[in-house]
Short mmCIF file of C-alpha atoms in Angstrom, two decimals:
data_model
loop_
_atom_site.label_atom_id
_atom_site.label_comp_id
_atom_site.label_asym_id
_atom_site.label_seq_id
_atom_site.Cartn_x
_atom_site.Cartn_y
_atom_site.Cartn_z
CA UNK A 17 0.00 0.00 0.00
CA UNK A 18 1.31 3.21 -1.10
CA UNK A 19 2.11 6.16 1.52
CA UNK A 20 -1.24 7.87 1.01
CA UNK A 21 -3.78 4.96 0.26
CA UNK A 22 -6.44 4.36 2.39
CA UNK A 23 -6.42 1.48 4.63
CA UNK A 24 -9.04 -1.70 3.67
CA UNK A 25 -11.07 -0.62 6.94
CA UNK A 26 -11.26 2.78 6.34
CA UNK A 27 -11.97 2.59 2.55
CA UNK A 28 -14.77 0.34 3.64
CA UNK A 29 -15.86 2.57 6.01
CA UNK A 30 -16.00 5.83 3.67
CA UNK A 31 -18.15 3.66 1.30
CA UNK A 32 -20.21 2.26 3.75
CA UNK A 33 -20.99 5.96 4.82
CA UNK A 34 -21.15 7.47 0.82
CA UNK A 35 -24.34 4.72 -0.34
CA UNK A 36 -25.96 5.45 2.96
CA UNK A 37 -26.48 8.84 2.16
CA UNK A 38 -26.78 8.48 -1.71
CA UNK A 39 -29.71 6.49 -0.65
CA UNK A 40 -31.19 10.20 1.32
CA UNK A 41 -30.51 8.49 4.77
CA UNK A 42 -29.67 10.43 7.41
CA UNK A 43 -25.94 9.15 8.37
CA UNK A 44 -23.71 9.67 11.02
CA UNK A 45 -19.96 8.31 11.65
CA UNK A 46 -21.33 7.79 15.86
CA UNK A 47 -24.41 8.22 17.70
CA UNK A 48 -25.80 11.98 16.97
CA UNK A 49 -27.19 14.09 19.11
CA UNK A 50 -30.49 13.53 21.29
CA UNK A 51 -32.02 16.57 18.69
CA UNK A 52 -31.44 14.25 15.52
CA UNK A 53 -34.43 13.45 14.22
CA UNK A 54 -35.59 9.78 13.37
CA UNK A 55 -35.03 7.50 11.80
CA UNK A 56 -31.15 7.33 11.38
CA UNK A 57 -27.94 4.94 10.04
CA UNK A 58 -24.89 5.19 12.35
CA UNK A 59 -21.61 3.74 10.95
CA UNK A 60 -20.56 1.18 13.15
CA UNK A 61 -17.24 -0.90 13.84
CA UNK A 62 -15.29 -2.20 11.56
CA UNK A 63 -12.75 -6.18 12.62
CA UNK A 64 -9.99 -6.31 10.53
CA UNK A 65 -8.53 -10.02 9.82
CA UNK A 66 -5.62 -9.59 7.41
CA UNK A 67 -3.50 -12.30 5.71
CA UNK A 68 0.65 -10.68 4.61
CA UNK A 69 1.04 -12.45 1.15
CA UNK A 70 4.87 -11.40 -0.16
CA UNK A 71 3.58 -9.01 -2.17
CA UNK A 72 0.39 -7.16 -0.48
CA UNK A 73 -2.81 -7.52 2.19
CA UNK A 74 -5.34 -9.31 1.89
CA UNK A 75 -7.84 -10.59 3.97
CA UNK A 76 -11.54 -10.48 5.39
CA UNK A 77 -12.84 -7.29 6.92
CA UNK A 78 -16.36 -7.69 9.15
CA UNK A 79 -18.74 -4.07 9.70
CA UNK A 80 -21.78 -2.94 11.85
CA UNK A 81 -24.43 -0.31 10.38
CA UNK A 82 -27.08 0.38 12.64
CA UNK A 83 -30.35 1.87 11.69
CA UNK A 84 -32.69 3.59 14.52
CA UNK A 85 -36.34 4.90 14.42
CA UNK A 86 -39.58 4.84 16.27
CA UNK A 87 -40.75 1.64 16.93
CA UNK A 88 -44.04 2.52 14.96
CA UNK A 89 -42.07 2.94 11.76
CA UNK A 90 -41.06 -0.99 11.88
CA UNK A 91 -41.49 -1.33 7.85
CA UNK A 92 -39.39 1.75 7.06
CA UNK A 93 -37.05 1.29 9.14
CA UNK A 94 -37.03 -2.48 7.63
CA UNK A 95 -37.24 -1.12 4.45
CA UNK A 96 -33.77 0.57 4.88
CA UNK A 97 -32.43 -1.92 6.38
CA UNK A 98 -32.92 -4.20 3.24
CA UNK A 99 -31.98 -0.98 0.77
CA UNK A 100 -28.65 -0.31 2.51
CA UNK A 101 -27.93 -4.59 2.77
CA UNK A 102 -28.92 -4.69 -1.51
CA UNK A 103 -26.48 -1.78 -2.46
CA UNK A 104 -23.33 -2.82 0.08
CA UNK A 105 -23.48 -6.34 -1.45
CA UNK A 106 -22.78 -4.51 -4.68
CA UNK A 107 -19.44 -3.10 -3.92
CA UNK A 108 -16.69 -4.98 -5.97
CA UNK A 109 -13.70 -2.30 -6.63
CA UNK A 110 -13.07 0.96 -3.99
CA UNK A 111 -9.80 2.79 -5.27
CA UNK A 112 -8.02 -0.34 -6.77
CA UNK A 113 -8.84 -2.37 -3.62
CA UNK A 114 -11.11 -5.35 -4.69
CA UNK A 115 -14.21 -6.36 -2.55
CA UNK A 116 -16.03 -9.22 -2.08
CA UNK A 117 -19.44 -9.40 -0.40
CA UNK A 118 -19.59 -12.83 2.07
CA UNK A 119 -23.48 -12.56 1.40
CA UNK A 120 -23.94 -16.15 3.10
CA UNK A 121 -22.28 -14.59 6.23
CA UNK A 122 -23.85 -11.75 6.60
CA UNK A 123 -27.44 -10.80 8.28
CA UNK A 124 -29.92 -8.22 10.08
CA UNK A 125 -31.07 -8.70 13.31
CA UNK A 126 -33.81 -6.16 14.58
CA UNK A 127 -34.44 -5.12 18.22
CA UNK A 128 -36.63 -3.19 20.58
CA UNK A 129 -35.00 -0.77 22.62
CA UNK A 130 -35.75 0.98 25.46
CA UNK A 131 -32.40 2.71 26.32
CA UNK A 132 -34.51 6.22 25.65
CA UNK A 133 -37.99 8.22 26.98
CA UNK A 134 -39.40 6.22 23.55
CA UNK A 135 -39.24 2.89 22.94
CA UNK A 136 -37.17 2.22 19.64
CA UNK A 137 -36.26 -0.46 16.93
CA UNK A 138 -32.66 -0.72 16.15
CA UNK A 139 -31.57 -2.71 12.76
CA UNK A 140 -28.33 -3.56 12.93
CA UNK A 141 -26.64 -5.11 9.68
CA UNK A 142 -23.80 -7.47 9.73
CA UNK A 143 -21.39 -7.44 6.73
CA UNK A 144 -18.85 -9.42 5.55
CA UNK A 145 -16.05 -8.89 2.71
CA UNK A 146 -13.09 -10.12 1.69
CA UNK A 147 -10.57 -7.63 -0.02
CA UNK A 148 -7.42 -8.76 -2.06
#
């Protein structure tokens, strides 16, 4: 990897963050502020599992989105879930790095919370890739 290139996490990362708002979300790198408005996607972390070859990195990289909203917008929130799951299982090529979705491994789980004065839903997507 040349001086200035990105690192496989953090190319992931910026991606990650660029579909969710192409897609209008509302997207933040950490948890906003109490005023944000619902719902919301919140870049989560990012597991790193590389493998030196002689020549360059490779390896598997695993990622958390999470998507909050009222818990009587269920369906949109679901909705957007699904949207941002379709388009990151699309990414193949970010700045010469090469991506692979592990679609098999990866999932959506959905959850009531009640960590605020409303009770929520929190999607949280589970991705998988391996970059070479």
């Amino acid at each position: 990897m040349g001086v200035n290139m990105k690192q496989p996490d953090q190319l992931l990362h910026d991606e990650l963050f660029r579909i969710s708002e192409g897609l209008g979300f509302a997207t933040y790198p950490y948890l906003p502020p109490d005023s944000a408005s619902y719902p919301f996607v919140v870049m989560g972390e990012i597991q790193t599992l590389p493998r030196a070859t002689k020549s360059r990195l490779i390896g598997r990289l695993s990622s958390t989105v999470h998507v909050w909203g009222r818990v009587d917008d269920r369906k949109q929130l679901s909705d957007m879930a699904g949207q941002l799951l379709s388009s990151y299982f699309a990414i193949k090529n970010i700045d010469g790095l090469h991506f692979s979705a592990e679609v098999n491994e990866s999932s959506i789980d959905s959850n009531r919370d009640n960590s605020t004065d409303e009770e929520l839903y929190h999607f949280i997507i589970y991705l998988f890739y391996k970059f070479y």
